[in-house]
Structures are given as structure tokens and as C-alpha cells.
Short mmCIF file of C-alpha atoms and ligand atoms in Angstrom, two decimals:
data_model
loop_
_atom_site.label_atom_id
_atom_site.label_comp_id
_atom_site.label_asym_id
_atom_site.label_seq_id
_atom_site.Cartn_x
_atom_site.Cartn_y
_atom_site.Cartn_z
CA MET B 290 31.56 179.60 166.41
CA LYS B 291 31.84 176.73 163.95
CA THR B 292 28.63 175.27 162.38
CA ALA B 293 28.19 171.87 163.58
CA ILE B 294 25.11 170.86 161.64
CA TYR B 295 23.73 172.43 158.65
CA LEU B 296 20.45 171.36 157.10
CA GLU B 297 19.21 172.82 153.96
CA ASP B 298 15.65 172.39 152.60
CA ILE B 299 15.25 168.85 153.98
CA CYS B 300 12.22 166.99 152.76
CA HIS B 301 11.32 163.37 153.79
CA ALA B 302 8.54 160.90 153.42
CA TYR B 303 7.97 157.40 154.62
CA GLY B 304 6.61 155.75 151.52
CA SER B 305 3.82 158.12 150.60
CA SER B 306 3.24 159.70 153.94
CA ILE B 307 5.22 163.02 154.17
CA SER B 308 6.98 163.52 157.48
CA LEU B 309 9.29 166.61 156.89
CA ARG B 310 8.65 169.55 154.71
CA HIS B 311 11.44 171.99 153.65
CA ILE B 312 13.42 172.07 156.97
CA SER B 313 16.37 174.47 156.95
CA LEU B 314 18.31 174.58 160.17
CA GLU B 315 21.82 175.48 161.34
CA ILE B 316 23.24 174.39 164.67
CA LYS B 317 26.43 176.07 166.01
CA ALA B 318 29.04 173.94 167.75
CA GLY B 319 28.57 174.29 171.53
CA SER B 320 25.10 175.49 171.36
CA CYS B 321 21.82 173.92 172.47
CA MET B 322 19.00 173.60 169.99
CA ALA B 323 15.48 172.58 171.02
CA LEU B 324 13.28 170.97 168.45
CA LYS B 325 9.72 171.79 169.41
CA GLY B 326 6.47 170.75 167.99
CA PRO B 327 3.43 168.52 168.41
CA ASN B 328 3.38 164.69 168.24
CA GLY B 329 3.92 163.43 164.75
CA CYS B 330 5.51 166.55 163.31
CA GLY B 331 8.77 164.74 162.52
CA LYS B 332 11.01 165.50 165.35
CA SER B 333 12.22 161.91 165.70
CA THR B 334 12.65 161.66 161.82
CA LEU B 335 14.89 164.74 161.76
CA LEU B 336 17.11 163.26 164.53
CA LYS B 337 17.24 159.98 162.63
CA ILE B 338 18.50 161.93 159.63
CA ILE B 339 21.03 163.82 161.61
CA ASN B 340 22.32 160.41 162.83
CA GLY B 341 22.47 159.13 159.23
CA LEU B 342 19.96 156.43 159.91
CA VAL B 343 17.36 157.71 157.42
CA PHE B 344 18.10 159.80 154.40
CA PRO B 345 16.16 162.80 153.16
CA ASN B 346 14.41 162.57 149.73
CA LYS B 347 15.51 166.12 148.98
CA GLY B 348 17.86 168.65 150.58
CA ARG B 349 21.35 168.76 151.94
CA TYR B 350 22.94 167.83 155.23
CA LEU B 351 26.41 168.90 156.22
CA LEU B 352 28.17 167.73 159.44
CA PHE B 353 31.12 169.97 160.24
CA GLY B 354 31.11 170.91 156.49
CA GLU B 355 31.08 167.36 155.27
CA PRO B 356 28.06 166.19 153.38
CA VAL B 357 26.20 163.21 154.89
CA THR B 358 24.58 161.11 152.20
CA LYS B 359 23.55 157.59 151.62
CA GLU B 360 26.84 157.23 149.72
CA SER B 361 29.03 158.73 152.24
CA MET B 362 27.52 156.59 154.95
CA LYS B 363 28.44 153.47 153.01
CA ASN B 364 32.04 154.36 153.87
CA GLU B 365 32.62 152.49 157.06
CA ILE B 366 35.21 154.72 158.57
CA PHE B 367 33.10 157.76 157.90
CA SER B 368 30.05 156.35 159.30
CA LYS B 369 31.73 155.12 162.47
CA LYS B 370 33.26 158.48 163.07
CA LEU B 371 29.86 160.04 162.66
CA HIS B 372 28.29 157.75 165.12
CA GLN B 373 31.09 158.50 167.57
CA LYS B 374 30.68 162.18 167.12
CA ILE B 375 26.98 162.13 167.38
CA GLY B 376 25.34 160.46 170.40
CA TYR B 377 21.60 159.48 169.84
CA ILE B 378 19.27 158.80 172.67
CA PHE B 379 16.23 157.08 171.29
CA GLN B 380 12.79 158.14 172.27
CA ASP B 381 11.98 154.52 173.12
CA SER B 382 14.55 153.21 175.47
CA ASN B 383 13.24 149.77 175.15
CA ALA B 384 14.40 149.75 171.55
CA GLN B 385 17.81 151.06 172.44
CA LEU B 386 18.94 148.59 175.10
CA PHE B 387 20.20 145.28 173.92
CA SER B 388 22.79 143.99 176.34
CA PRO B 389 22.30 141.42 179.14
CA SER B 390 23.20 143.86 181.87
CA VAL B 391 23.35 147.62 182.54
CA TYR B 392 27.09 147.63 183.05
CA GLU B 393 27.70 145.74 179.73
CA GLU B 394 25.23 148.20 178.06
CA ILE B 395 27.25 151.07 179.20
CA ILE B 396 30.73 149.72 178.46
CA PHE B 397 29.64 148.56 175.02
CA GLY B 398 30.76 151.89 173.28
CA PRO B 399 34.00 152.61 175.11
CA LEU B 400 35.18 149.04 174.59
CA GLN B 401 35.08 149.72 170.72
CA MET B 402 37.19 152.76 171.13
CA ASN B 403 40.88 152.63 171.23
CA ILE B 404 41.17 152.92 174.95
CA SER B 405 42.29 150.44 177.59
CA GLN B 406 39.97 148.11 179.37
CA GLU B 407 40.63 149.96 182.54
CA GLU B 408 39.85 153.29 181.00
CA ALA B 409 36.64 151.90 179.61
CA ASP B 410 35.65 150.43 182.92
CA LYS B 411 36.34 153.80 184.68
CA ARG B 412 34.11 155.58 182.01
CA ALA B 413 31.32 153.03 182.56
CA LYS B 414 31.44 153.61 186.38
CA ASP B 415 31.78 157.33 185.99
CA CYS B 416 28.54 157.35 183.76
CA MET B 417 26.69 155.09 186.28
CA ARG B 418 27.70 157.41 189.21
CA LEU B 419 26.75 160.45 187.11
CA LEU B 420 23.22 159.17 186.44
CA GLN B 421 22.96 157.55 189.86
CA ILE B 422 22.26 154.03 188.68
CA GLU B 423 25.25 152.28 190.21
CA HIS B 424 22.85 149.93 192.12
CA LEU B 425 21.49 148.72 188.79
CA ALA B 426 24.83 147.62 187.36
CA GLU B 427 24.11 143.92 187.25
CA ARG B 428 20.41 144.06 186.46
CA ALA B 429 18.94 143.17 183.00
CA PRO B 430 17.89 146.40 181.13
CA TYR B 431 14.56 145.01 180.05
CA HIS B 432 13.46 144.36 183.56
CA LEU B 433 14.05 147.98 184.70
CA SER B 434 11.42 150.57 185.15
CA GLY B 435 10.68 153.16 182.47
CA GLY B 436 12.72 155.97 184.09
CA GLU B 437 15.55 153.61 185.01
CA LYS B 438 15.74 152.48 181.35
CA LYS B 439 15.85 156.09 180.17
CA LYS B 440 18.84 156.83 182.56
CA THR B 441 20.57 153.75 181.41
CA SER B 442 20.25 154.70 177.80
CA ILE B 443 21.57 158.23 178.55
CA ALA B 444 24.52 156.67 180.35
CA CYS B 445 25.32 154.31 177.51
CA ILE B 446 25.61 157.24 175.08
CA LEU B 447 27.54 159.46 177.40
CA SER B 448 30.16 156.78 177.90
CA MET B 449 31.23 157.32 174.24
CA ASN B 450 31.81 160.93 174.91
CA PRO B 451 30.14 162.34 171.81
CA GLU B 452 30.63 165.91 170.65
CA ILE B 453 27.02 166.17 169.70
CA LEU B 454 24.22 164.86 171.65
CA CYS B 455 20.75 164.06 170.18
CA LEU B 456 18.15 163.53 172.75
CA ASP B 457 14.58 162.47 171.76
CA GLU B 458 12.11 163.43 174.48
CA PRO B 459 14.79 162.87 177.19
CA ILE B 460 12.87 163.62 180.30
CA ALA B 461 9.48 162.26 179.32
CA GLY B 462 8.48 159.80 182.08
CA LEU B 463 11.23 160.73 184.51
CA ASP B 464 10.33 161.66 188.10
CA GLU B 465 11.09 165.29 189.18
CA GLU B 466 14.32 164.49 190.91
CA SER B 467 15.67 162.61 187.76
CA GLN B 468 14.47 165.48 185.61
CA GLU B 469 16.53 167.87 187.65
CA LEU B 470 19.50 165.47 187.50
CA CYS B 471 19.23 165.25 183.71
CA LEU B 472 18.96 168.99 183.45
CA ASP B 473 22.11 169.35 185.70
CA ILE B 474 23.99 166.88 183.50
CA LEU B 475 22.96 168.57 180.37
CA LYS B 476 24.13 171.98 181.70
CA GLY B 477 27.51 170.33 182.54
CA LEU B 478 27.80 168.94 179.20
CA LYS B 479 27.11 172.23 177.50
CA LYS B 480 29.56 173.89 179.64
CA ALA B 481 32.13 171.21 178.47
CA GLY B 482 31.45 172.55 174.93
CA LYS B 483 29.14 169.80 173.64
CA THR B 484 26.47 170.61 171.11
CA ILE B 485 23.10 169.44 172.24
CA ILE B 486 19.99 168.83 170.24
CA ILE B 487 16.79 168.09 172.18
CA ALA B 488 13.42 167.06 170.71
CA THR B 489 10.80 168.02 173.34
CA HIS B 490 7.66 169.72 173.95
CA ASN B 491 8.56 170.51 177.51
CA ASN B 492 8.65 174.34 177.82
CA ASP B 493 10.62 174.25 181.21
CA LEU B 494 13.43 172.32 179.76
CA ILE B 495 13.58 174.57 176.71
CA LYS B 496 13.58 177.58 178.96
CA ASN B 497 16.37 176.17 181.10
CA ILE B 498 18.84 175.08 178.74
CA ALA B 499 18.16 175.88 175.00
CA ASP B 500 19.91 178.78 173.29
CA GLU B 501 17.68 178.55 170.32
CA GLU B 502 14.41 176.69 169.53
CA TYR B 503 13.20 175.37 166.23
CA ARG B 504 9.52 175.20 165.92
CA PHE B 505 7.97 172.55 163.81
CA TYR B 506 4.52 173.10 162.52
CA SER B 507 2.32 170.05 162.08
CA GLY B 508 3.89 167.83 159.33
CA ARG B 509 0.70 167.93 157.39
CA SER B 510 0.79 171.65 156.81
CA MET F 25 27.76 170.19 192.95
CA GLU F 26 27.54 166.40 193.18
CA HIS F 27 26.47 166.14 189.53
CA ASN F 28 29.89 167.18 188.16
CA ILE F 29 30.64 165.47 184.87
CA PRO F 30 33.72 163.41 184.84
CA ASP F 31 36.96 165.07 183.48
CA TRP F 32 37.18 162.94 180.36
CA MET F 33 33.90 164.23 179.27
CA ASN F 34 35.44 167.65 179.11
CA LEU F 35 38.02 166.49 176.60
CA HIS F 36 37.52 166.37 172.94
CA GLU F 37 37.39 162.75 171.81
CA CYS F 38 39.65 161.87 168.88
CA HIS F 39 38.38 158.64 167.70
CA LYS F 40 40.03 156.77 164.81
CA PRO F 41 37.75 153.91 164.11
CA LYS F 42 39.06 150.53 162.96
CA ARG F 43 37.62 148.52 160.07
CA ASP F 44 35.16 145.79 161.13
CA SER F 45 32.58 143.87 159.25
CA ARG F 46 29.19 145.37 159.79
CA ARG F 47 27.67 143.53 156.87
CA PHE F 48 25.80 141.28 159.22
CA ILE F 49 23.94 144.12 160.92
CA THR F 50 23.04 145.92 157.72
CA ALA F 51 21.99 142.66 156.06
CA THR F 52 19.80 141.80 159.01
CA LEU F 53 18.31 145.27 159.04
CA LYS F 54 17.43 144.93 155.34
CA SER F 55 15.70 141.63 155.72
CA ILE F 56 13.78 142.67 158.73
CA SER F 57 12.43 145.71 157.02
CA SER F 58 11.50 143.76 153.99
CA ALA F 59 9.70 141.17 156.27
CA SER F 60 7.80 143.92 158.05
CA SER F 61 6.67 145.51 154.84
CA LEU F 62 5.30 142.27 153.68
CA PHE F 63 2.81 142.25 156.62
CA ARG F 64 2.29 146.03 156.80
CA SER F 65 -1.36 146.58 156.18
CA ASN F 66 -1.38 148.12 152.74
CA PRO F 67 -2.79 151.63 153.03
CA LYS F 68 -3.70 152.04 149.51
CA ALA F 69 -5.73 148.97 149.09
CA TYR F 70 -7.08 149.23 145.55
CA SER F 71 -8.83 146.02 145.15
CA PRO F 72 -11.70 146.37 142.66
CA ALA F 73 -14.11 144.55 145.16
CA ASP F 74 -14.31 144.16 148.83
CA ALA F 75 -12.25 141.96 150.81
CA PRO F 76 -14.91 139.25 151.66
CA VAL F 77 -15.84 138.91 148.02
CA MET F 78 -12.26 138.71 146.90
CA LEU F 79 -11.39 136.33 149.62
CA PHE F 80 -14.33 134.05 148.65
CA ILE F 81 -13.44 134.13 145.07
CA SER F 82 -9.71 133.58 145.52
CA ILE F 83 -10.27 130.54 147.70
CA ALA F 84 -12.88 129.13 145.29
CA LEU F 85 -10.44 129.70 142.38
CA ILE F 86 -7.60 128.08 144.15
CA ILE F 87 -9.78 124.99 144.90
CA MET F 88 -10.95 124.78 141.37
CA THR F 89 -7.43 125.13 139.98
CA ALA F 90 -6.02 122.52 142.28
CA SER F 91 -8.71 120.02 141.72
CA SER F 92 -9.18 120.45 137.95
CA LYS F 93 -8.02 117.41 136.01
CA ASN F 94 -8.17 119.29 132.76
CA LEU F 95 -5.18 121.16 131.57
CA TYR F 96 -7.35 123.52 129.48
CA PHE F 97 -8.85 124.93 132.66
CA SER F 98 -5.22 125.80 133.86
CA PHE F 99 -4.78 127.73 130.75
CA VAL F 100 -7.98 129.51 131.28
CA MET F 101 -6.92 130.39 134.72
CA LEU F 102 -3.58 131.51 133.43
CA SER F 103 -5.15 133.93 131.12
CA VAL F 104 -7.47 135.17 133.78
CA LEU F 105 -4.62 135.70 136.14
CA SER F 106 -2.58 137.59 133.58
CA VAL F 107 -5.49 139.93 133.13
CA ARG F 108 -5.87 140.32 136.92
CA MET F 109 -2.22 140.95 137.29
CA CYS F 110 -2.24 143.75 134.63
CA LEU F 111 -4.79 145.44 136.67
CA LEU F 112 -2.21 145.80 139.57
CA GLU F 113 0.12 148.79 139.91
CA GLY F 114 3.35 148.75 138.03
CA LYS F 115 5.65 147.77 140.97
CA ASP F 116 3.22 145.31 142.39
CA ILE F 117 2.88 143.54 138.97
CA ILE F 118 6.60 142.65 139.07
CA LYS F 119 6.43 141.58 142.77
CA ALA F 120 3.32 139.32 142.16
CA PHE F 121 4.66 137.91 138.98
CA LEU F 122 8.14 137.11 140.32
CA THR F 123 6.91 135.51 143.42
CA ALA F 124 4.54 133.25 141.55
CA LEU F 125 7.19 132.49 139.10
CA TYR F 126 9.67 131.47 141.75
CA ALA F 127 7.07 129.08 143.37
CA GLY F 128 6.33 127.65 139.87
CA ILE F 129 10.00 127.10 139.10
CA PHE F 130 10.65 125.68 142.53
CA SER F 131 7.89 123.10 142.25
CA ALA F 132 9.11 122.21 138.71
CA ILE F 133 12.57 121.52 140.07
CA ILE F 134 11.15 119.28 142.87
CA LEU F 135 9.04 117.39 140.24
CA ILE F 136 11.96 116.75 137.76
CA PRO F 137 12.34 113.17 138.98
CA SER F 138 8.63 112.50 138.02
CA VAL F 139 9.80 112.85 134.41
CA PHE F 140 11.91 109.81 134.75
CA PHE F 141 9.16 107.88 136.45
CA GLY F 142 7.00 108.30 133.28
CA SER F 143 4.69 111.17 134.08
CA PRO F 144 6.20 114.25 132.45
CA HIS F 145 2.55 115.52 132.35
CA SER F 146 2.40 116.14 136.07
CA LEU F 147 5.53 118.20 135.87
CA ILE F 148 3.82 120.69 133.66
CA SER F 149 0.34 120.70 135.19
CA ILE F 150 1.58 120.82 138.81
CA SER F 151 4.02 123.68 138.29
CA LEU F 152 1.47 125.58 136.29
CA LYS F 153 -0.95 125.14 139.16
CA THR F 154 1.46 126.39 141.62
CA PHE F 155 2.31 129.40 139.61
CA ILE F 156 -1.54 130.19 139.27
CA THR F 157 -2.47 129.62 142.93
CA THR F 158 0.59 131.58 144.15
CA GLY F 159 -0.33 134.44 141.78
CA ILE F 160 -3.91 134.44 143.08
CA ILE F 161 -2.76 134.77 146.56
CA GLN F 162 -0.21 137.53 145.66
CA CYS F 163 -3.01 139.47 143.92
CA LEU F 164 -5.21 139.11 146.93
CA SER F 165 -2.61 140.14 149.49
CA ILE F 166 -1.37 143.04 147.42
CA SER F 167 -4.56 144.66 146.58
CA SER F 168 -6.39 144.13 149.91
CA ARG F 169 -5.81 145.12 153.43
CA TRP F 170 -4.60 142.31 155.72
CA ASN F 171 -7.12 143.56 158.41
CA ASP F 172 -10.02 143.31 155.98
CA ILE F 173 -8.97 139.89 154.93
CA THR F 174 -8.92 138.64 158.53
CA ALA F 175 -12.23 140.28 159.22
CA SER F 176 -13.79 138.44 156.23
CA LEU F 177 -12.70 135.14 157.59
CA LYS F 178 -15.91 135.38 159.68
CA MET F 179 -17.83 134.57 156.38
CA PHE F 180 -16.27 131.06 156.67
CA ALA F 181 -17.68 130.55 160.10
CA ILE F 182 -14.36 130.94 161.69
CA SER F 183 -14.83 131.98 165.33
CA ASP F 184 -14.07 135.60 166.53
CA LEU F 185 -11.44 134.45 168.92
CA ILE F 186 -9.34 132.85 166.09
CA ILE F 187 -9.80 136.03 163.96
CA MET F 188 -8.57 138.02 166.84
CA SER F 189 -5.59 136.03 167.36
CA PHE F 190 -4.80 136.42 163.69
CA ASP F 191 -5.22 140.25 164.04
CA LEU F 192 -3.01 140.29 167.14
CA THR F 193 -0.47 138.12 165.37
CA LEU F 194 -0.28 140.56 162.43
CA LYS F 195 0.07 143.48 164.80
CA TYR F 196 2.81 141.83 166.78
CA ILE F 197 4.81 140.84 163.69
CA GLN F 198 4.73 144.66 162.88
CA ILE F 199 5.78 145.77 166.38
CA LEU F 200 8.41 143.12 166.83
CA CYS F 201 9.96 143.96 163.37
CA SER F 202 10.04 147.57 164.12
CA THR F 203 11.55 146.93 167.58
CA CYS F 204 14.22 144.74 166.12
CA GLU F 205 14.82 147.50 163.48
CA ASP F 206 15.26 149.98 166.15
CA MET F 207 17.50 147.83 168.23
CA LEU F 208 19.72 147.05 165.30
CA ASN F 209 19.90 150.82 164.60
CA ALA F 210 20.93 151.40 168.17
CA LEU F 211 23.58 148.75 167.76
CA LEU F 212 24.68 150.41 164.50
CA VAL F 213 25.05 153.82 165.94
CA ARG F 214 27.12 152.41 168.78
CA SER F 215 29.29 150.18 166.63
CA ILE F 216 31.96 152.74 166.33
CA GLY F 217 34.97 150.55 166.42
CA LYS F 218 35.91 146.76 166.49
CA ASN F 219 33.22 144.80 168.27
CA ARG F 220 35.01 141.88 169.66
CA GLU F 221 31.73 140.08 170.56
CA LYS F 222 29.48 140.59 167.53
CA ALA F 223 27.70 137.40 168.12
CA ALA F 224 26.96 138.24 171.73
CA SER F 225 25.38 141.64 170.68
CA LEU F 226 23.11 140.06 168.10
CA SER F 227 22.04 137.36 170.35
CA GLY F 228 21.27 140.02 172.91
CA ILE F 229 18.92 141.59 170.45
CA SER F 230 17.07 138.36 169.61
CA GLY F 231 16.90 137.55 173.26
CA THR F 232 15.55 140.99 174.14
CA ALA F 233 13.02 140.84 171.33
CA PHE F 234 11.81 137.54 172.64
CA LEU F 235 11.49 138.71 176.14
CA LYS F 236 9.78 141.76 174.99
CA SER F 237 7.27 139.74 172.98
CA LYS F 238 6.45 137.79 176.02
CA LYS F 239 5.99 140.87 178.06
CA MET F 240 3.92 142.51 175.45
CA SER F 241 1.54 139.57 175.20
CA GLU F 242 1.16 139.56 178.99
CA GLU F 243 0.41 143.29 179.05
CA THR F 244 -2.04 143.07 176.14
CA GLY F 245 -3.77 140.40 178.10
CA GLN F 246 -3.87 142.55 181.15
CA ALA F 247 -5.09 145.57 179.21
CA MET F 248 -7.80 143.55 177.66
CA GLU F 249 -8.85 142.35 181.10
CA CYS F 250 -8.95 145.84 182.33
CA ARG F 251 -11.24 146.68 179.52
CA CYS F 252 -13.67 143.90 180.48
CA PHE F 253 -12.80 141.55 177.62
CA SER F 254 -15.08 138.66 177.80
CA GLY F 255 -14.11 136.74 174.65
CA HIS F 256 -16.41 138.88 172.57
CA TYR F 257 -14.49 140.34 169.51
CA GLU F 258 -16.33 141.40 166.45
CA ARG F 259 -15.02 143.04 163.26
CA LYS F 260 -17.49 144.85 161.12
CA ILE F 261 -17.25 144.23 157.43
CA ARG F 262 -18.32 147.16 155.31
CA LEU F 263 -19.13 146.71 151.76
CA ARG F 264 -17.94 149.66 149.76
CA HIS F 265 -17.59 148.68 146.10
CA LYS F 266 -21.10 147.63 145.03
CA ALA F 267 -20.32 147.60 141.26
CA GLY F 268 -17.05 145.95 141.68
CA ASN F 269 -18.49 143.18 143.81
CA ILE F 270 -21.20 142.42 141.25
CA ILE F 271 -18.83 142.46 138.31
CA SER F 272 -16.37 140.22 140.17
CA ILE F 273 -19.05 137.74 140.97
CA ILE F 274 -20.38 137.60 137.44
CA LEU F 275 -16.81 137.07 136.21
CA PHE F 276 -16.27 134.50 138.72
CA SER F 277 -19.44 132.61 137.85
CA LEU F 278 -18.35 132.55 134.21
CA ILE F 279 -15.07 130.92 135.27
CA ALA F 280 -16.96 128.49 137.39
CA ALA F 281 -19.21 127.58 134.47
CA ILE F 282 -16.05 126.95 132.38
CA PHE F 283 -14.76 124.72 135.10
CA ILE F 284 -17.94 122.69 135.42
CA TYR F 285 -18.25 122.42 131.55
CA LEU F 286 -14.62 121.26 131.03
CA GLU F 287 -14.49 118.93 133.97
CA PHE F 288 -17.85 117.11 133.26
CA ARG F 289 -17.94 117.25 129.54
CA ILE F 290 -14.81 114.95 129.30
CA SER F 291 -15.80 112.36 131.91
N1 ADP L 151 8.87 153.96 160.34
C1 ADP L 151 7.81 154.74 159.80
N2 ADP L 151 7.03 154.35 158.78
C2 ADP L 151 6.07 155.09 158.37
N3 ADP L 151 5.73 156.24 158.96
C3 ADP L 151 6.34 156.76 160.01
C4 ADP L 151 7.54 156.00 160.61
N4 ADP L 151 8.08 156.72 161.54
C5 ADP L 151 7.35 157.79 161.60
N5 ADP L 151 6.39 157.86 160.80
C6 ADP L 151 5.38 158.98 160.60
O1 ADP L 151 6.16 160.20 160.31
C7 ADP L 151 5.56 161.19 161.07
C8 ADP L 151 6.59 161.87 161.94
O2 ADP L 151 6.87 160.96 162.99
P1 ADP L 151 7.97 161.37 164.05
O3 ADP L 151 9.15 161.94 163.43
O4 ADP L 151 8.14 160.10 165.01
O5 ADP L 151 7.23 162.51 164.87
P2 ADP L 151 7.51 163.09 166.39
O6 ADP L 151 8.80 162.47 166.86
O7 ADP L 151 7.68 164.59 166.15
O8 ADP L 151 6.39 162.81 167.13
C9 ADP L 151 4.38 160.64 161.84
O9 ADP L 151 3.23 160.99 160.98
C10 ADP L 151 4.61 159.26 161.74
O10 ADP L 151 3.32 158.55 161.75
MG1 MG L 152 9.26 161.49 168.43
#
């Protein structure tokens, strides 16, 4: 199997507070990696680094063999390709949703790809059906409940059909039925050959889907 | 199984992005993060004295500088300020100095007409005073925590409720900045091609931020009610730097003495 993501000796600090110490990690294409650890150990930060939003102070990050750095992300074509390849579902779905309606939120990504309007519309509808949120299509995202927001944010990433999915605490705050639904979808995506990275401290989720787990120790140590 | 993923998700996406201007997103991101860092409570507050003392001295110095009719006093203040600035950390010196300099230059430009109306003297004294007062405020805000500063407003008989609203405002500025930052990042990671409706996306962000701030203030209100808030809000001020406080007050008294001497000797 190809290596999708290769991280070598990553260190990161927000100003003077250190968030990641010497993280080395290799994620094979098509596998599922769980990032596990207590609150504040830097899981979200690592996902932001993988998505090219934050840059490590030290260390190397290769995506399919290509280095991702502050300089390479300045190249527009490169960074857009990266953002299409990697889908990122934020921990706080409040922060992720910015469109006036759920439908527009979900069709936002596909509309920017070189596919027809009909195809984009089909994708948006498929994603809403997949996450069982068709009835919310016309609602405004900021008025939804926490779980509904989470499902909307998952749908708006899936509609771009990324190869790699980064999920930050995806099932926290979902009811049991929705948790099962998400698990099913993730299994389906894995079968379709997608690479999945999940930050979580939920052992059930890890047991059910992860091939490997990376254990963080408290960022302070 | 009813949760079958659609066929197109099984396919490998071959996306060839088009060029599109993203300068607006990145520029907005930059300005928001610098705005939020302005209000971030400075974790390494290294003020030589405690916030209440510093706040009192700063306000008194500003009043003295502004009301002084004697240019000598402005020069005394200028030297005091330069010494104070030198006690800041390297990066902060530049920040404080440049901010004060911009303010001084700005007021000088505004006052250029006064030269033609026959009072070139006011051009110098007012822009000098602007430089000094801005510099004093910079030194205060850089070296003390915002939270300590608001807490010490109590000293000036400002009611707890107003102090609380200052505190909440500072907190909300932080939260809203970080929310906007997150939303812009969310927009950035999904801007993978040509966005035909850029303006709509950005107005969506500001609209959401506004609605969110409204909701947040409602929820904070409810949360406070649930915790039996009765309008009583008190911040404790702890004095930590005994020696620093005394030295600062002594130095301040010296400056005040100079001020009184210069002002009243002439008149
Ligand atoms: N924007 C930020 N500015 C400063 N510190 C931050 C920021 N984001 C996260 N941190 C700090 O970095 C550490 C790791 O955070 P995070 O990656 O969110 O942890 P996790 O997701 O594992 O709970 C925490 O101590 C947190 O306080
Ligand atoms: Mg997190």
C-alpha cells in the first residue's frame, strides 16, 4: 500500500505554549488511523497541520510523497488540490458552517469542482440522503441542533468526495442511532478505499473501525 | 443495507483546480488574527508593578501631559517614556514605539494647517503629546493583563456591572475572532475551485458571526441566571510586586513634583 501521509518528528507550539512534541506517524492509503489521547494533547492541532492550516515549527510532512510546507501551500493550485484530497470535519461544527441553508452548505464544494450543475445537485442530495438530513435542506445551519449540525458538516465534506477524511471527534454529541449511522458510513467509505483519520477518545469507535491507533500522551510531557 | 454510499464516492476524484483569487480570504484571516492577538490577555505580563498602580500612574501621567502648558514637561515625559519603553521586551519595544509614532505623525499631519494660521508651536506640542500619551497606553497594555486592568477600574469607583461588561466584551471579542478565524479556515479548505459567489460566502460568514454573537449573549445571560446571578460581580485585586509598586509610586511622585514646579513657577 502507498503511504498517504508521512509525518516526521513534528513539533508545534502556539506562541510559547507547546502543543505537539516529536510526533512521527505514517498513514497508509486506504487505512483508518485513530488519534487517541486526552483533551488538549494536540489532536486537533495535528489535524490542522495535516490540512495545511497550521505549520509545524519543526519536522517534515509529506502528502503522497510531496512535501507540504508554508511555501508549497502558497501555490494556489497545490493547496486547492490538497484541500480537495483531504476533507476536514472540524471539532466545532458551529465554526464550519457558513452558508444560509443546509442545501447550499452541502453543494458549496461540488459547485467549485469541474462538474455540471446537475451532477453537483445529485451529489448534494445523495449526501443528504446518506446522512438522513433531507428534511433539513432549507433550514439555516445555525438554528440546527448540535447533532444535526454535525451531520450537516459531515455531509458538506463528503460531497467533495475527498480521498482522505479527517474527522475531529466526529460522534461526540450524536445520539446512538446517529452514531451507528456514522459508523456505517465510515465503514462504507473505508471499503471504497478512502483513508480515514479520526481524532477521538471513544474506544468503541476505535475498536470498530480503526486499523491502527496512535496514542498521544499529554502534550505537556 | 440502507446506508450504502453513492457510486460516485467509490470513484477516485480527479480534480484539476482552476485559479481564483483567494487573496480576500487570506487577507481577512490575517487581519482577524492580528486583531484577536491585540486583545488576547497577555499571559506573560511582566509589568514591574501591579495593574492598579500602573493604571493609576498611567492615567495620572496622561492627564498631566495633556494639561501641561509647558513644553519642558513634555520633554521630561519623553525621556521618562523612552526609559520605560526600553524596559519592555525587544519585539514589544518596536510595537509600542511604532504605534506611538504613527499616532504622533497622524496628529502632526492633521495639524499642518495650524502652521498657516500662525501657531506652529501647537503642531509640535500636540503631536509630541499624542506620541507620549499613546506610548504610555501602549506600555500599559503590553505589560499588564487586560483582565487585571479591568479589575483595577474598581479603584476609580466604577461599578461592578460595568467592569463585568468590559470583561465580557473582551471575552467575546476573543471568541468571535476565533470563530471567524475557524469559519474562514473552513471556507478556505472547501475553496477548491472557482467560487462564483465569493461575496455571498463571505457575507454568510459575517452574518453567521453576528447571529452567533447574539445567541452567545443570550446563552451567557441564561447561564448566569441559572447560577443565581444577582448583579453582584466582584474581581479581587491581588498585589504581588510590593517593591515594584513602591518604586513606581516614588518615581511617579518625582514626575508629579516636576510637573507642579514647571507649571506654577512660570505662572
Ligand atoms: N489557537 C490556539 N492558540 C493557543 N493555544 C492553542 C490554540 N489552539 C489550541 N491551543 C492549545 O494547544 C493544545 C492542544 O490543543 P488541541 O490540539 O485542540 O487538543 P485536542 O484536540 O487534543 O483536545 C491545548 O493545550 C490548547 O490549549
Ligand atoms: Mg480537539
